[in-house]
PDB file of C-alpha atoms in Angstrom:
ATOM      1  CA  MET A   3      61.616 134.450  14.481  1.00 53.00           C
ATOM      2  CA  PRO A   4      59.168 134.079  17.829  1.00 57.00           C
ATOM      3  CA  PRO A   5      55.636 134.433  17.102  1.00 59.00           C
ATOM      4  CA  PRO A   6      53.388 137.290  18.007  1.00 61.00           C
ATOM      5  CA  GLU A   7      52.138 137.585  21.460  1.00 63.00           C
ATOM      6  CA  THR A   8      48.355 136.217  21.508  1.00 61.00           C
ATOM      7  CA  MET A   9      45.898 139.216  22.495  1.00 59.00           C
ATOM      8  CA  TYR A  10      43.414 138.092  25.105  1.00 61.00           C
ATOM      9  CA  CYS A  11      40.262 140.029  25.991  1.00 65.00           C
ATOM     10  CA  SER A  12      38.185 139.566  29.257  1.00 60.00           C
ATOM     11  CA  GLN A  13      35.706 137.733  27.362  1.00 64.00           C
ATOM     12  CA  GLN A  14      37.980 135.009  25.999  1.00 70.00           C
ATOM     13  CA  ILE A  15      39.604 134.053  29.613  1.00 79.00           C
ATOM     14  CA  ASN A  16      37.615 131.546  31.460  1.00 84.00           C
ATOM     15  CA  ILE A  17      37.920 131.764  35.090  1.00 83.00           C
ATOM     16  CA  PRO A  18      36.763 128.763  37.248  1.00 89.00           C
ATOM     17  CA  PRO A  19      33.590 130.006  39.356  1.00 90.00           C
ATOM     18  CA  GLU A  20      35.503 128.301  42.632  1.00 93.00           C
ATOM     19  CA  LEU A  21      38.564 129.556  41.874  1.00 94.00           C
ATOM     20  CA  PRO A  22      38.777 132.887  44.118  1.00 93.00           C
ATOM     21  CA  ASP A  23      36.972 131.052  47.176  1.00 96.00           C
ATOM     22  CA  ILE A  24      39.879 128.285  46.595  1.00 96.00           C
ATOM     23  CA  LEU A  25      42.389 130.395  47.033  1.00 96.00           C
ATOM     24  CA  LYS A  26      41.093 132.970  49.723  1.00 97.00           C
ATOM     25  CA  GLN A  27      40.525 129.963  51.787  1.00 97.00           C
ATOM     26  CA  PHE A  28      44.772 128.714  50.929  1.00 97.00           C
ATOM     27  CA  THR A  29      45.605 132.181  51.648  1.00 97.00           C
ATOM     28  CA  LYS A  30      43.555 132.465  54.922  1.00 97.00           C
ATOM     29  CA  ALA A  31      45.176 128.880  56.038  1.00 97.00           C
ATOM     30  CA  ALA A  32      48.511 129.876  54.866  1.00 96.00           C
ATOM     31  CA  ILE A  33      48.374 132.754  57.261  1.00 95.00           C
ATOM     32  CA  ARG A  34      47.075 131.143  60.334  1.00 95.00           C
ATOM     33  CA  THR A  35      49.555 128.202  60.039  1.00 95.00           C
ATOM     34  CA  GLN A  36      52.475 130.511  58.997  1.00 93.00           C
ATOM     35  CA  PRO A  37      54.866 127.479  57.231  1.00 94.00           C
ATOM     36  CA  PRO A  38      58.172 127.879  57.215  1.00 92.00           C
ATOM     37  CA  ASP A  39      58.221 126.532  53.679  1.00 94.00           C
ATOM     38  CA  VAL A  40      55.219 127.807  51.840  1.00 95.00           C
ATOM     39  CA  LEU A  41      55.621 125.678  48.793  1.00 96.00           C
ATOM     40  CA  GLN A  42      56.366 122.774  50.425  1.00 95.00           C
ATOM     41  CA  TRP A  43      53.043 123.164  52.829  1.00 97.00           C
ATOM     42  CA  ALA A  44      51.214 124.570  49.784  1.00 97.00           C
ATOM     43  CA  ALA A  45      51.232 120.974  47.724  1.00 97.00           C
ATOM     44  CA  THR A  46      50.301 119.618  50.566  1.00 97.00           C
ATOM     45  CA  TYR A  47      47.120 121.358  51.152  1.00 97.00           C
ATOM     46  CA  PHE A  48      45.873 121.195  47.827  1.00 97.00           C
ATOM     47  CA  SER A  49      46.828 117.524  47.495  1.00 96.00           C
ATOM     48  CA  ALA A  50      44.479 117.111  50.721  1.00 97.00           C
ATOM     49  CA  LEU A  51      42.302 119.371  49.147  1.00 97.00           C
ATOM     50  CA  SER A  52      41.966 117.293  45.884  1.00 96.00           C
ATOM     51  CA  GLN A  53      41.634 114.448  47.786  1.00 95.00           C
ATOM     52  CA  GLY A  54      38.612 115.188  50.361  1.00 96.00           C
ATOM     53  CA  GLU A  55      41.552 115.147  53.403  1.00 95.00           C
ATOM     54  CA  PRO A  56      41.749 117.144  56.534  1.00 95.00           C
ATOM     55  CA  LEU A  57      43.784 120.180  55.590  1.00 96.00           C
ATOM     56  CA  PRO A  58      47.062 121.015  56.818  1.00 96.00           C
ATOM     57  CA  GLY A  59      46.077 124.369  58.116  1.00 96.00           C
ATOM     58  CA  LYS A  60      45.968 125.619  61.831  1.00 95.00           C
ATOM     59  CA  ASP A  61      42.348 126.814  63.013  1.00 92.00           C
ATOM     60  CA  ARG A  62      43.986 130.490  64.265  1.00 91.00           C
ATOM     61  CA  LEU A  63      47.518 131.708  64.425  1.00 90.00           C
ATOM     62  CA  GLU A  64      49.438 130.751  67.242  1.00 88.00           C
ATOM     63  CA  MET A  65      50.953 133.629  69.727  1.00 69.00           C
ATOM     64  CA  PRO A  66      53.647 134.617  70.600  1.00 54.00           C
ATOM     65  CA  ALA A  67      54.358 135.320  66.949  1.00 41.00           C
ATOM     66  CA  ALA A  68      58.028 136.106  68.180  1.00 38.00           C
ATOM     67  CA  THR A  69      59.228 132.962  69.264  1.00 44.00           C
ATOM     68  CA  GLN A  70      57.910 131.369  66.204  1.00 44.00           C
ATOM     69  CA  LYS A  71      60.316 133.354  63.996  1.00 44.00           C
ATOM     70  CA  THR A  72      62.981 130.940  65.402  1.00 45.00           C
ATOM     71  CA  ASP A  73      60.655 128.098  66.449  1.00 56.00           C
ATOM     72  CA  THR A  74      59.648 125.217  63.671  1.00 62.00           C
ATOM     73  CA  GLY A  75      59.241 122.768  65.959  1.00 90.00           C
ATOM     74  CA  LEU A  76      55.721 121.039  66.839  1.00 94.00           C
ATOM     75  CA  THR A  77      53.077 123.410  68.464  1.00 94.00           C
ATOM     76  CA  PRO A  78      49.585 122.629  69.970  1.00 95.00           C
ATOM     77  CA  GLY A  79      48.051 123.985  66.618  1.00 95.00           C
ATOM     78  CA  LEU A  80      50.067 121.723  64.586  1.00 96.00           C
ATOM     79  CA  LEU A  81      49.441 118.442  67.020  1.00 97.00           C
ATOM     80  CA  LYS A  82      45.537 119.583  66.598  1.00 97.00           C
ATOM     81  CA  VAL A  83      46.185 119.307  62.930  1.00 97.00           C
ATOM     82  CA  LEU A  84      47.684 116.127  62.949  1.00 97.00           C
ATOM     83  CA  HIS A  85      45.026 114.809  65.089  1.00 97.00           C
ATOM     84  CA  LYS A  86      42.616 115.646  62.687  1.00 96.00           C
ATOM     85  CA  GLN A  87      44.613 114.239  59.865  1.00 97.00           C
ATOM     86  CA  LEU A  88      45.439 110.907  61.911  1.00 97.00           C
ATOM     87  CA  SER A  89      42.973 110.161  64.678  1.00 95.00           C
ATOM     88  CA  ALA A  90      40.437 108.546  62.249  1.00 93.00           C
ATOM     89  CA  LYS A  91      42.092 105.174  62.644  1.00 89.00           C
ATOM     90  CA  ASP A  92      43.485 103.911  65.961  1.00 91.00           C
ATOM     91  CA  THR A  93      46.646 102.289  64.558  1.00 95.00           C
ATOM     92  CA  VAL A  94      48.595 104.967  61.747  1.00 97.00           C
ATOM     93  CA  MET A  95      51.404 103.296  60.095  1.00 97.00           C
ATOM     94  CA  LYS A  96      54.875 105.371  60.760  1.00 97.00           C
ATOM     95  CA  GLU A  97      55.184 105.876  57.113  1.00 97.00           C
ATOM     96  CA  GLU A  98      51.803 107.815  56.936  1.00 97.00           C
ATOM     97  CA  LEU A  99      52.729 109.952  60.126  1.00 97.00           C
ATOM     98  CA  LEU A 100      55.968 110.652  58.236  1.00 97.00           C
ATOM     99  CA  ASN A 101      54.363 111.898  55.433  1.00 97.00           C
ATOM    100  CA  LYS A 102      51.574 114.083  57.363  1.00 97.00           C
ATOM    101  CA  TRP A 103      54.266 115.679  59.483  1.00 97.00           C
ATOM    102  CA  LYS A 104      57.165 116.406  56.616  1.00 96.00           C
ATOM    103  CA  GLY A 105      53.791 118.280  54.950  1.00 96.00           C
ATOM    104  CA  LEU A 106      53.717 120.215  58.029  1.00 96.00           C
ATOM    105  CA  CYS A 107      57.133 121.374  57.634  1.00 95.00           C
ATOM    106  CA  LEU A 108      58.084 119.757  61.138  1.00 96.00           C
ATOM    107  CA  PRO A 109      61.631 118.524  61.797  1.00 95.00           C
ATOM    108  CA  VAL A 110      61.864 115.031  61.353  1.00 96.00           C
ATOM    109  CA  GLU A 111      64.903 115.067  64.134  1.00 96.00           C
ATOM    110  CA  GLN A 112      61.596 115.445  66.351  1.00 96.00           C
ATOM    111  CA  LEU A 113      59.577 112.881  64.986  1.00 97.00           C
ATOM    112  CA  ASN A 114      62.250 110.730  65.370  1.00 97.00           C
ATOM    113  CA  THR A 115      63.244 111.264  68.907  1.00 96.00           C
ATOM    114  CA  LEU A 116      59.562 111.002  69.819  1.00 96.00           C
ATOM    115  CA  LEU A 117      59.148 107.725  67.958  1.00 97.00           C
ATOM    116  CA  ASP A 118      62.482 106.628  69.935  1.00 96.00           C
ATOM    117  CA  LEU A 119      61.123 107.537  73.307  1.00 94.00           C
ATOM    118  CA  GLY A 120      57.852 105.768  72.568  1.00 95.00           C
ATOM    119  CA  ASN A 121      59.626 102.791  71.009  1.00 95.00           C
ATOM    120  CA  PHE A 122      56.930 102.687  68.389  1.00 96.00           C
ATOM    121  CA  ASP A 123      57.216 100.263  65.654  1.00 92.00           C
ATOM    122  CA  ALA A 124      56.029 100.262  62.064  1.00 94.00           C
ATOM    123  CA  GLN A 125      52.686 100.771  63.266  1.00 95.00           C
ATOM    124  CA  LEU A 126      51.892 102.613  65.696  1.00 95.00           C
ATOM    125  CA  ASP A 127      48.609 103.340  68.409  1.00 97.00           C
ATOM    126  CA  TRP A 128      47.957 107.164  67.691  1.00 97.00           C
ATOM    127  CA  MET A 129      47.008 108.294  70.863  1.00 97.00           C
ATOM    128  CA  GLN A 130      49.756 107.348  72.442  1.00 97.00           C
ATOM    129  CA  PHE A 131      52.014 108.989  70.522  1.00 97.00           C
ATOM    130  CA  PHE A 132      49.483 112.002  70.788  1.00 97.00           C
ATOM    131  CA  ALA A 133      49.886 111.743  74.349  1.00 96.00           C
ATOM    132  CA  LEU A 134      53.975 111.870  74.046  1.00 96.00           C
ATOM    133  CA  SER A 135      53.737 114.632  71.578  1.00 97.00           C
ATOM    134  CA  CYS A 136      51.408 116.509  74.389  1.00 96.00           C
ATOM    135  CA  SER A 137      54.194 115.721  76.835  1.00 94.00           C
ATOM    136  CA  SER A 138      56.985 117.457  74.508  1.00 93.00           C
ATOM    137  CA  LEU A 139      54.857 120.598  74.490  1.00 92.00           C
ATOM    138  CA  GLY A 140      54.816 120.798  78.673  1.00 80.00           C
ATOM    139  CA  GLY A 141      57.014 119.760  81.012  1.00 77.00           C
ATOM    140  CA  THR A 142      55.251 118.008  83.333  1.00 87.00           C
ATOM    141  CA  ILE A 143      52.656 115.140  82.783  1.00 90.00           C
ATOM    142  CA  ILE A 144      49.856 117.731  84.146  1.00 88.00           C
ATOM    143  CA  SER A 145      50.775 120.044  81.653  1.00 90.00           C
ATOM    144  CA  ALA A 146      50.736 117.554  78.808  1.00 93.00           C
ATOM    145  CA  LEU A 147      47.292 116.612  79.875  1.00 92.00           C
ATOM    146  CA  LYS A 148      46.003 120.190  79.960  1.00 92.00           C
ATOM    147  CA  HIS A 149      47.521 120.539  75.914  1.00 94.00           C
ATOM    148  CA  ALA A 150      45.837 117.447  75.413  1.00 95.00           C
ATOM    149  CA  CYS A 151      42.389 118.913  76.467  1.00 94.00           C
ATOM    150  CA  GLU A 152      42.552 122.048  74.943  1.00 93.00           C
ATOM    151  CA  ILE A 153      43.486 120.097  71.663  1.00 95.00           C
ATOM    152  CA  LEU A 154      40.961 117.381  71.833  1.00 96.00           C
ATOM    153  CA  THR A 155      37.986 119.322  73.249  1.00 93.00           C
ATOM    154  CA  GLU A 156      34.594 120.171  71.634  1.00 91.00           C
ATOM    155  CA  ASP A 157      34.245 123.492  73.862  1.00 89.00           C
ATOM    156  CA  PRO A 158      34.419 126.724  72.558  1.00 87.00           C
ATOM    157  CA  GLU A 159      37.820 128.422  72.541  1.00 83.00           C
ATOM    158  CA  GLY A 160      38.286 129.558  76.253  1.00 79.00           C
ATOM    159  CA  GLY A 161      35.884 127.459  77.554  1.00 81.00           C
ATOM    160  CA  ALA A 162      36.090 124.536  80.002  1.00 84.00           C
ATOM    161  CA  ALA A 163      38.305 122.481  77.980  1.00 89.00           C
ATOM    162  CA  ARG A 164      36.283 118.954  78.651  1.00 90.00           C
ATOM    163  CA  ILE A 165      36.978 115.829  77.654  1.00 93.00           C
ATOM    164  CA  PRO A 166      35.468 112.105  78.427  1.00 92.00           C
ATOM    165  CA  PHE A 167      37.114 110.947  81.249  1.00 91.00           C
ATOM    166  CA  SER A 168      38.086 107.710  79.909  1.00 92.00           C
ATOM    167  CA  THR A 169      40.103 109.404  77.461  1.00 94.00           C
ATOM    168  CA  PHE A 170      41.746 111.253  80.104  1.00 93.00           C
ATOM    169  CA  VAL A 171      42.700 107.748  81.740  1.00 93.00           C
ATOM    170  CA  THR A 172      44.102 106.527  78.871  1.00 94.00           C
ATOM    171  CA  LEU A 173      46.255 109.547  78.431  1.00 95.00           C
ATOM    172  CA  TYR A 174      47.147 109.692  81.491  1.00 93.00           C
ATOM    173  CA  THR A 175      47.950 106.098  82.258  1.00 93.00           C
ATOM    174  CA  TYR A 176      50.246 105.764  78.878  1.00 95.00           C
ATOM    175  CA  LEU A 177      52.384 108.642  80.174  1.00 94.00           C
ATOM    176  CA  THR A 178      52.698 107.535  83.742  1.00 93.00           C
ATOM    177  CA  GLN A 179      53.691 104.165  82.744  1.00 91.00           C
ATOM    178  CA  LEU A 180      56.165 105.863  80.217  1.00 90.00           C
ATOM    179  CA  ASP A 181      57.148 107.953  82.941  1.00 88.00           C
ATOM    180  CA  GLY A 182      58.105 104.781  85.636  1.00 85.00           C
ATOM    181  CA  ASP A 183      58.509 107.007  88.617  1.00 86.00           C
ATOM    182  CA  ILE A 184      55.047 107.440  89.635  1.00 86.00           C
ATOM    183  CA  PRO A 185      53.869 104.449  92.059  1.00 90.00           C
ATOM    184  CA  GLN A 186      50.939 102.579  91.150  1.00 90.00           C
ATOM    185  CA  ASP A 187      49.054 103.433  94.442  1.00 90.00           C
ATOM    186  CA  GLU A 188      49.406 107.299  93.438  1.00 89.00           C
ATOM    187  CA  ILE A 189      48.222 106.645  90.034  1.00 88.00           C
ATOM    188  CA  ASP A 190      45.076 104.946  91.422  1.00 89.00           C
ATOM    189  CA  SER A 191      44.524 107.672  93.888  1.00 88.00           C
ATOM    190  CA  PHE A 192      44.856 110.324  91.448  1.00 85.00           C
ATOM    191  CA  LEU A 193      42.528 108.992  89.273  1.00 88.00           C
ATOM    192  CA  LEU A 194      40.108 108.242  92.161  1.00 87.00           C
ATOM    193  CA  SER A 195      39.977 111.827  93.353  1.00 83.00           C
ATOM    194  CA  LEU A 196      39.474 112.910  89.791  1.00 83.00           C
ATOM    195  CA  GLN A 197      36.285 110.456  89.083  1.00 82.00           C
ATOM    196  CA  GLU A 198      34.980 112.176  92.181  1.00 75.00           C
ATOM    197  CA  HIS A 199      34.765 115.228  90.374  1.00 74.00           C
ATOM    198  CA  VAL A 200      32.937 113.906  87.140  1.00 79.00           C
ATOM    199  CA  ALA A 201      30.994 111.844  88.122  1.00 69.00           C
ATOM    200  CA  THR A 202      28.234 114.530  88.276  1.00 64.00           C
ATOM    201  CA  GLN A 203      29.327 115.815  84.927  1.00 71.00           C
ATOM    202  CA  ASN A 204      28.093 113.146  82.771  1.00 77.00           C
ATOM    203  CA  ASP A 205      31.648 111.515  82.875  1.00 82.00           C
ATOM    204  CA  MET A 206      33.466 114.584  81.306  1.00 86.00           C
ATOM    205  CA  ILE A 207      36.858 115.748  82.857  1.00 86.00           C
ATOM    206  CA  GLN A 208      37.768 119.793  82.768  1.00 81.00           C
ATOM    207  CA  VAL A 209      41.845 121.201  82.961  1.00 74.00           C
ATOM    208  CA  ALA A 210      40.060 123.124  86.215  1.00 71.00           C
ATOM    209  CA  ASN A 211      39.415 119.469  87.610  1.00 71.00           C
ATOM    210  CA  PHE A 212      43.407 118.710  87.946  1.00 67.00           C
ATOM    211  CA  TYR A 213      45.440 121.297  86.916  1.00 58.00           C
ATOM    212  CA  GLY A 214      46.222 122.381  90.628  1.00 53.00           C
ATOM    213  CA  HIS A 215      47.579 118.527  90.817  1.00 50.00           C
ATOM    214  CA  LYS A 216      51.500 118.496  90.827  1.00 45.00           C
ATOM    215  CA  LYS A 217      52.499 115.171  88.860  1.00 45.00           C
TER     216      LYS A 217
END
């Protein structure tokens, strides 16, 4: 015979005071991120929360939503999450990147393609992988760098999207070396022309400085 149901009253139920806010923040992050596998993403979210790590949530909902119904690949918002999670170290273990990648419910096939393109070993340079990932978001090197500026900038959304010129040079140099079709004298000339624009701007570069160039 089953035991009788236990009756509780509101005075007997102890609700941790922080629980409502935790659930509220989790719900807001899930809505912004729109993970295709909510359970897998939730496990990643609460694991990061318990360990004090950057959370796997986008800053805002990415549009257009219509394409996201079928597109489950890397987006600028998800790449920004990965950057927050992994950029504290100059080099990242491939296994750690794989875990973060899976935590965002991204297709492993896409990761493997990027790793093959960059010829990365078990330990990889994060900014090189970041640059290569930006190139997967934009069809040209300049489009990739535009994404990089918008992801890396500390300017408010919709602002100038400035980043240090030294960071830009690192990303641009890696992508042009990977491309292999741009002559070195053309690379040097392009960087020199940009340096003239940023010399009076505290060595910061913004999208408007180079977006008209076609590389």
